[in-house]
């Protein structure tokens, strides 16, 4: 039970920082949407790059297998977004992952901008996916913030030096990553479900 309670204690103790992380993610996401609506070529260029690097074809090839598609989404979201974009950079440079994911949130907005009726319809079920996954990323970003804070200002967490502050921050990071992982699993399952079963009837209608 302690393993489950501790992450929520950390979130409550740093609720302001957690809300700031949400503001960064959603703010940059909607800014990206707005930019794509104002400059349609921005969206077209982003989609073309996904086509060229094989992302679109990969997604299409997985639509017949719900579990494999879910696992692929989970792997991409966990490894690419959470680990490579937020976690690893923050372990090397304080707060670096927060800045990198802010750019990624902007890119999400560009990609998902409702440039036509079809895309707008897909956002109806996909909005829940975004809410779940963005909360997971906000938790990882909160962990990155707590790590950077303890690392740079060890006295603020009762540590005697930067090394002890870093270790303290790592513990907090690991604890908030647990609920983030749970959210990523739930998000991957729902995202696969909505793309396979909910979006096609909407688009066809």
PDB file of C-alpha atoms in Angstrom:
ATOM      1  CA  UNK A   1       0.000   0.000   0.000  1.00  0.00           C
ATOM      2  CA  UNK A   2       2.928   2.346   0.687  1.00  0.00           C
ATOM      3  CA  UNK A   3       4.040   1.924  -2.938  1.00  0.00           C
ATOM      4  CA  UNK A   4       0.607   3.117  -4.049  1.00  0.00           C
ATOM      5  CA  UNK A   5       0.219   5.924  -1.518  1.00  0.00           C
ATOM      6  CA  UNK A   6       3.633   7.521  -1.926  1.00  0.00           C
ATOM      7  CA  UNK A   7       3.183   8.757  -5.528  1.00  0.00           C
ATOM      8  CA  UNK A   8      -0.081  10.483  -4.618  1.00  0.00           C
ATOM      9  CA  UNK A   9       1.530  12.052  -1.555  1.00  0.00           C
ATOM     10  CA  UNK A  10       4.232  13.506  -3.801  1.00  0.00           C
ATOM     11  CA  UNK A  11       1.647  14.799  -6.269  1.00  0.00           C
ATOM     12  CA  UNK A  12      -0.376  16.464  -3.492  1.00  0.00           C
ATOM     13  CA  UNK A  13       2.764  18.021  -2.022  1.00  0.00           C
ATOM     14  CA  UNK A  14       3.723  19.472  -5.404  1.00  0.00           C
ATOM     15  CA  UNK A  15       0.281  20.075  -6.878  1.00  0.00           C
ATOM     16  CA  UNK A  16       1.252  23.527  -8.161  1.00  0.00           C
ATOM     17  CA  UNK A  17       4.157  22.114 -10.171  1.00  0.00           C
ATOM     18  CA  UNK A  18       1.938  19.320 -11.497  1.00  0.00           C
ATOM     19  CA  UNK A  19      -0.610  21.865 -12.703  1.00  0.00           C
ATOM     20  CA  UNK A  20       2.160  23.861 -14.369  1.00  0.00           C
ATOM     21  CA  UNK A  21       3.249  20.730 -16.257  1.00  0.00           C
ATOM     22  CA  UNK A  22      -0.336  20.261 -17.432  1.00  0.00           C
ATOM     23  CA  UNK A  23      -0.467  23.896 -18.500  1.00  0.00           C
ATOM     24  CA  UNK A  24       2.729  23.474 -20.525  1.00  0.00           C
ATOM     25  CA  UNK A  25       1.466  20.341 -22.278  1.00  0.00           C
ATOM     26  CA  UNK A  26      -2.051  21.518 -23.058  1.00  0.00           C
ATOM     27  CA  UNK A  27      -0.954  25.086 -23.791  1.00  0.00           C
ATOM     28  CA  UNK A  28       1.645  24.006 -26.364  1.00  0.00           C
ATOM     29  CA  UNK A  29      -0.715  21.378 -27.781  1.00  0.00           C
ATOM     30  CA  UNK A  30      -3.446  23.929 -28.480  1.00  0.00           C
ATOM     31  CA  UNK A  31      -0.846  26.408 -29.721  1.00  0.00           C
ATOM     32  CA  UNK A  32       0.291  23.768 -32.221  1.00  0.00           C
ATOM     33  CA  UNK A  33      -3.303  23.235 -33.294  1.00  0.00           C
ATOM     34  CA  UNK A  34      -3.765  26.952 -33.792  1.00  0.00           C
ATOM     35  CA  UNK A  35      -0.544  27.216 -35.794  1.00  0.00           C
ATOM     36  CA  UNK A  36      -1.636  24.356 -38.079  1.00  0.00           C
ATOM     37  CA  UNK A  37      -5.039  25.959 -38.645  1.00  0.00           C
ATOM     38  CA  UNK A  38      -3.428  29.291 -39.504  1.00  0.00           C
ATOM     39  CA  UNK A  39      -0.733  27.696 -41.663  1.00  0.00           C
ATOM     40  CA  UNK A  40      -2.164  24.521 -43.285  1.00  0.00           C
ATOM     41  CA  UNK A  41       1.173  23.753 -44.929  1.00  0.00           C
ATOM     42  CA  UNK A  42       2.582  23.114 -41.457  1.00  0.00           C
ATOM     43  CA  UNK A  43       0.121  20.264 -40.916  1.00  0.00           C
ATOM     44  CA  UNK A  44       0.619  18.935 -44.443  1.00  0.00           C
ATOM     45  CA  UNK A  45       4.400  18.893 -43.995  1.00  0.00           C
ATOM     46  CA  UNK A  46       4.106  17.030 -40.702  1.00  0.00           C
ATOM     47  CA  UNK A  47       1.802  14.392 -42.177  1.00  0.00           C
ATOM     48  CA  UNK A  48       4.065  14.001 -45.204  1.00  0.00           C
ATOM     49  CA  UNK A  49       7.056  13.337 -42.957  1.00  0.00           C
ATOM     50  CA  UNK A  50       5.077  10.625 -41.142  1.00  0.00           C
ATOM     51  CA  UNK A  51       4.258   9.061 -44.497  1.00  0.00           C
ATOM     52  CA  UNK A  52       7.879   9.185 -45.617  1.00  0.00           C
ATOM     53  CA  UNK A  53       9.334   7.657 -42.437  1.00  0.00           C
ATOM     54  CA  UNK A  54       6.856   4.771 -42.552  1.00  0.00           C
ATOM     55  CA  UNK A  55       4.834   5.722 -39.470  1.00  0.00           C
ATOM     56  CA  UNK A  56       1.519   5.805 -41.325  1.00  0.00           C
ATOM     57  CA  UNK A  57       2.131   2.448 -43.017  1.00  0.00           C
ATOM     58  CA  UNK A  58       3.167   0.879 -39.713  1.00  0.00           C
ATOM     59  CA  UNK A  59      -0.049   2.012 -38.011  1.00  0.00           C
ATOM     60  CA  UNK A  60      -2.159   0.714 -40.888  1.00  0.00           C
ATOM     61  CA  UNK A  61      -0.445  -2.691 -40.812  1.00  0.00           C
ATOM     62  CA  UNK A  62      -1.290  -3.162 -37.124  1.00  0.00           C
ATOM     63  CA  UNK A  63      -5.005  -2.374 -37.255  1.00  0.00           C
ATOM     64  CA  UNK A  64      -6.013  -6.027 -37.593  1.00  0.00           C
ATOM     65  CA  UNK A  65      -4.455  -7.034 -34.260  1.00  0.00           C
ATOM     66  CA  UNK A  66      -5.813  -5.171 -31.230  1.00  0.00           C
ATOM     67  CA  UNK A  67      -3.266  -6.502 -28.722  1.00  0.00           C
ATOM     68  CA  UNK A  68      -0.228  -6.017 -30.934  1.00  0.00           C
ATOM     69  CA  UNK A  69      -1.421  -2.527 -31.800  1.00  0.00           C
ATOM     70  CA  UNK A  70      -1.909  -1.730 -28.089  1.00  0.00           C
ATOM     71  CA  UNK A  71       1.556  -3.061 -27.259  1.00  0.00           C
ATOM     72  CA  UNK A  72       3.124  -1.015 -30.057  1.00  0.00           C
ATOM     73  CA  UNK A  73       1.391   2.161 -28.858  1.00  0.00           C
ATOM     74  CA  UNK A  74       2.547   1.467 -25.293  1.00  0.00           C
ATOM     75  CA  UNK A  75       6.130   0.882 -26.438  1.00  0.00           C
ATOM     76  CA  UNK A  76       6.219   4.056 -28.518  1.00  0.00           C
ATOM     77  CA  UNK A  77       4.617   6.230 -25.844  1.00  0.00           C
ATOM     78  CA  UNK A  78       6.755   4.814 -23.040  1.00  0.00           C
ATOM     79  CA  UNK A  79      10.123   4.598 -24.770  1.00  0.00           C
ATOM     80  CA  UNK A  80      10.005   7.461 -27.263  1.00  0.00           C
ATOM     81  CA  UNK A  81       7.968  10.073 -25.381  1.00  0.00           C
ATOM     82  CA  UNK A  82       8.463   9.291 -21.685  1.00  0.00           C
ATOM     83  CA  UNK A  83      11.944   7.762 -21.544  1.00  0.00           C
ATOM     84  CA  UNK A  84      13.891   9.236 -24.465  1.00  0.00           C
ATOM     85  CA  UNK A  85      12.235  12.667 -24.532  1.00  0.00           C
ATOM     86  CA  UNK A  86      11.626  13.392 -20.832  1.00  0.00           C
ATOM     87  CA  UNK A  87      13.528  10.995 -18.561  1.00  0.00           C
ATOM     88  CA  UNK A  88      16.971  10.495 -20.078  1.00  0.00           C
ATOM     89  CA  UNK A  89      17.652  14.157 -20.969  1.00  0.00           C
ATOM     90  CA  UNK A  90      16.589  15.197 -17.447  1.00  0.00           C
ATOM     91  CA  UNK A  91      19.046  12.721 -15.925  1.00  0.00           C
ATOM     92  CA  UNK A  92      21.857  14.551 -17.721  1.00  0.00           C
ATOM     93  CA  UNK A  93      20.715  18.188 -17.806  1.00  0.00           C
ATOM     94  CA  UNK A  94      18.271  19.492 -15.171  1.00  0.00           C
ATOM     95  CA  UNK A  95      14.776  20.096 -16.588  1.00  0.00           C
ATOM     96  CA  UNK A  96      15.918  19.337 -20.169  1.00  0.00           C
ATOM     97  CA  UNK A  97      13.162  16.788 -20.712  1.00  0.00           C
ATOM     98  CA  UNK A  98      10.487  19.322 -19.828  1.00  0.00           C
ATOM     99  CA  UNK A  99      11.624  21.642 -22.609  1.00  0.00           C
ATOM    100  CA  UNK A 100      11.939  18.791 -25.107  1.00  0.00           C
ATOM    101  CA  UNK A 101       8.464  17.483 -24.395  1.00  0.00           C
ATOM    102  CA  UNK A 102       7.031  20.983 -24.655  1.00  0.00           C
ATOM    103  CA  UNK A 103       8.135  20.945 -28.287  1.00  0.00           C
ATOM    104  CA  UNK A 104       6.668  17.458 -28.722  1.00  0.00           C
ATOM    105  CA  UNK A 105       3.328  18.661 -27.334  1.00  0.00           C
ATOM    106  CA  UNK A 106       3.364  21.429 -29.940  1.00  0.00           C
ATOM    107  CA  UNK A 107       4.014  18.805 -32.635  1.00  0.00           C
ATOM    108  CA  UNK A 108       1.069  16.743 -31.377  1.00  0.00           C
ATOM    109  CA  UNK A 109      -1.127  19.800 -31.810  1.00  0.00           C
ATOM    110  CA  UNK A 110       0.106  20.335 -35.357  1.00  0.00           C
ATOM    111  CA  UNK A 111      -0.553  16.689 -36.250  1.00  0.00           C
ATOM    112  CA  UNK A 112      -4.042  16.561 -34.715  1.00  0.00           C
ATOM    113  CA  UNK A 113      -5.327  19.956 -35.808  1.00  0.00           C
ATOM    114  CA  UNK A 114      -8.952  19.692 -37.037  1.00  0.00           C
ATOM    115  CA  UNK A 115      -8.196  20.941 -40.520  1.00  0.00           C
ATOM    116  CA  UNK A 116     -11.307  19.264 -41.959  1.00  0.00           C
ATOM    117  CA  UNK A 117     -14.500  17.536 -40.830  1.00  0.00           C
ATOM    118  CA  UNK A 118     -12.934  14.079 -40.899  1.00  0.00           C
ATOM    119  CA  UNK A 119     -10.083  14.963 -38.554  1.00  0.00           C
ATOM    120  CA  UNK A 120     -12.488  16.870 -36.316  1.00  0.00           C
ATOM    121  CA  UNK A 121     -14.651  13.752 -35.966  1.00  0.00           C
ATOM    122  CA  UNK A 122     -11.676  11.600 -34.979  1.00  0.00           C
ATOM    123  CA  UNK A 123     -10.904  14.017 -32.159  1.00  0.00           C
ATOM    124  CA  UNK A 124     -14.210  13.161 -30.455  1.00  0.00           C
ATOM    125  CA  UNK A 125     -13.067   9.711 -29.224  1.00  0.00           C
ATOM    126  CA  UNK A 126      -9.369  10.614 -29.355  1.00  0.00           C
ATOM    127  CA  UNK A 127      -9.753  13.442 -26.840  1.00  0.00           C
ATOM    128  CA  UNK A 128      -9.979  10.872 -24.025  1.00  0.00           C
ATOM    129  CA  UNK A 129      -6.769   9.255 -25.258  1.00  0.00           C
ATOM    130  CA  UNK A 130      -5.042  12.636 -25.134  1.00  0.00           C
ATOM    131  CA  UNK A 131      -6.331  13.349 -21.647  1.00  0.00           C
ATOM    132  CA  UNK A 132      -5.069  10.014 -20.283  1.00  0.00           C
ATOM    133  CA  UNK A 133      -1.690  10.086 -21.991  1.00  0.00           C
ATOM    134  CA  UNK A 134      -1.042  13.757 -21.293  1.00  0.00           C
ATOM    135  CA  UNK A 135      -1.602  13.111 -17.592  1.00  0.00           C
ATOM    136  CA  UNK A 136       1.011  10.359 -17.760  1.00  0.00           C
ATOM    137  CA  UNK A 137       3.502  12.699 -19.423  1.00  0.00           C
ATOM    138  CA  UNK A 138       2.691  15.435 -16.903  1.00  0.00           C
ATOM    139  CA  UNK A 139       3.607  13.031 -14.093  1.00  0.00           C
ATOM    140  CA  UNK A 140       6.928  12.148 -15.727  1.00  0.00           C
ATOM    141  CA  UNK A 141       7.610  15.855 -16.246  1.00  0.00           C
ATOM    142  CA  UNK A 142       6.787  16.460 -12.580  1.00  0.00           C
ATOM    143  CA  UNK A 143       9.356  13.812 -11.703  1.00  0.00           C
ATOM    144  CA  UNK A 144      11.899  15.516 -13.959  1.00  0.00           C
ATOM    145  CA  UNK A 145      11.172  18.817 -12.219  1.00  0.00           C
ATOM    146  CA  UNK A 146      11.591  17.286  -8.757  1.00  0.00           C
ATOM    147  CA  UNK A 147      14.869  15.684  -9.829  1.00  0.00           C
ATOM    148  CA  UNK A 148      16.232  18.947 -11.205  1.00  0.00           C
ATOM    149  CA  UNK A 149      15.109  20.889  -8.141  1.00  0.00           C
ATOM    150  CA  UNK A 150      16.704  18.460  -5.689  1.00  0.00           C
ATOM    151  CA  UNK A 151      19.834  18.260  -7.831  1.00  0.00           C
ATOM    152  CA  UNK A 152      20.397  22.020  -8.077  1.00  0.00           C
ATOM    153  CA  UNK A 153      19.111  22.941  -4.614  1.00  0.00           C
ATOM    154  CA  UNK A 154      19.861  19.969  -2.338  1.00  0.00           C
ATOM    155  CA  UNK A 155      19.185  22.004   0.802  1.00  0.00           C
ATOM    156  CA  UNK A 156      15.554  22.382  -0.292  1.00  0.00           C
ATOM    157  CA  UNK A 157      15.047  18.634   0.184  1.00  0.00           C
ATOM    158  CA  UNK A 158      17.240  18.266   3.264  1.00  0.00           C
ATOM    159  CA  UNK A 159      20.240  16.882   1.366  1.00  0.00           C
ATOM    160  CA  UNK A 160      23.794  17.852   2.263  1.00  0.00           C
ATOM    161  CA  UNK A 161      25.219  17.999  -1.259  1.00  0.00           C
ATOM    162  CA  UNK A 162      24.288  17.761  -4.932  1.00  0.00           C
ATOM    163  CA  UNK A 163      24.902  14.019  -5.060  1.00  0.00           C
ATOM    164  CA  UNK A 164      22.469  13.349  -2.219  1.00  0.00           C
ATOM    165  CA  UNK A 165      19.999  15.758  -3.803  1.00  0.00           C
ATOM    166  CA  UNK A 166      20.271  13.870  -7.093  1.00  0.00           C
ATOM    167  CA  UNK A 167      19.597  10.533  -5.393  1.00  0.00           C
ATOM    168  CA  UNK A 168      16.630  12.029  -3.525  1.00  0.00           C
ATOM    169  CA  UNK A 169      15.248  13.381  -6.796  1.00  0.00           C
ATOM    170  CA  UNK A 170      15.701  10.013  -8.488  1.00  0.00           C
ATOM    171  CA  UNK A 171      13.594   8.353  -5.801  1.00  0.00           C
ATOM    172  CA  UNK A 172      10.798  10.856  -6.291  1.00  0.00           C
ATOM    173  CA  UNK A 173      11.051  10.487 -10.060  1.00  0.00           C
ATOM    174  CA  UNK A 174      10.745   6.718  -9.807  1.00  0.00           C
ATOM    175  CA  UNK A 175       7.713   6.958  -7.532  1.00  0.00           C
ATOM    176  CA  UNK A 176       5.691   9.271  -9.769  1.00  0.00           C
ATOM    177  CA  UNK A 177       6.595   7.170 -12.805  1.00  0.00           C
ATOM    178  CA  UNK A 178       4.580   4.265 -11.376  1.00  0.00           C
ATOM    179  CA  UNK A 179       1.134   5.894 -11.845  1.00  0.00           C
ATOM    180  CA  UNK A 180       2.407   7.344 -15.129  1.00  0.00           C
ATOM    181  CA  UNK A 181       3.093   3.829 -16.403  1.00  0.00           C
ATOM    182  CA  UNK A 182      -0.381   2.696 -15.343  1.00  0.00           C
ATOM    183  CA  UNK A 183      -1.901   5.607 -17.266  1.00  0.00           C
ATOM    184  CA  UNK A 184       0.196   4.787 -20.327  1.00  0.00           C
ATOM    185  CA  UNK A 185      -1.083   1.197 -20.275  1.00  0.00           C
ATOM    186  CA  UNK A 186      -4.697   2.361 -19.979  1.00  0.00           C
ATOM    187  CA  UNK A 187      -4.118   4.978 -22.667  1.00  0.00           C
ATOM    188  CA  UNK A 188      -2.588   2.453 -25.072  1.00  0.00           C
ATOM    189  CA  UNK A 189      -5.516   0.052 -24.665  1.00  0.00           C
ATOM    190  CA  UNK A 190      -8.101   2.769 -25.183  1.00  0.00           C
ATOM    191  CA  UNK A 191      -6.218   4.352 -28.090  1.00  0.00           C
ATOM    192  CA  UNK A 192      -6.084   1.026 -29.926  1.00  0.00           C
ATOM    193  CA  UNK A 193      -9.770   0.474 -29.211  1.00  0.00           C
ATOM    194  CA  UNK A 194     -10.884   3.891 -30.432  1.00  0.00           C
ATOM    195  CA  UNK A 195      -8.752   3.829 -33.571  1.00  0.00           C
ATOM    196  CA  UNK A 196      -9.899   0.332 -34.555  1.00  0.00           C
ATOM    197  CA  UNK A 197     -13.538   0.400 -33.467  1.00  0.00           C
ATOM    198  CA  UNK A 198     -14.729   3.971 -32.851  1.00  0.00           C
ATOM    199  CA  UNK A 199     -13.046   6.116 -35.498  1.00  0.00           C
ATOM    200  CA  UNK A 200     -14.000   4.140 -38.691  1.00  0.00           C
ATOM    201  CA  UNK A 201     -17.791   4.511 -38.200  1.00  0.00           C
ATOM    202  CA  UNK A 202     -17.359   8.222 -37.477  1.00  0.00           C
ATOM    203  CA  UNK A 203     -15.262   8.787 -40.571  1.00  0.00           C
ATOM    204  CA  UNK A 204     -17.577   6.684 -42.741  1.00  0.00           C
ATOM    205  CA  UNK A 205     -20.596   8.635 -41.517  1.00  0.00           C
TER     206      UNK A 205
END
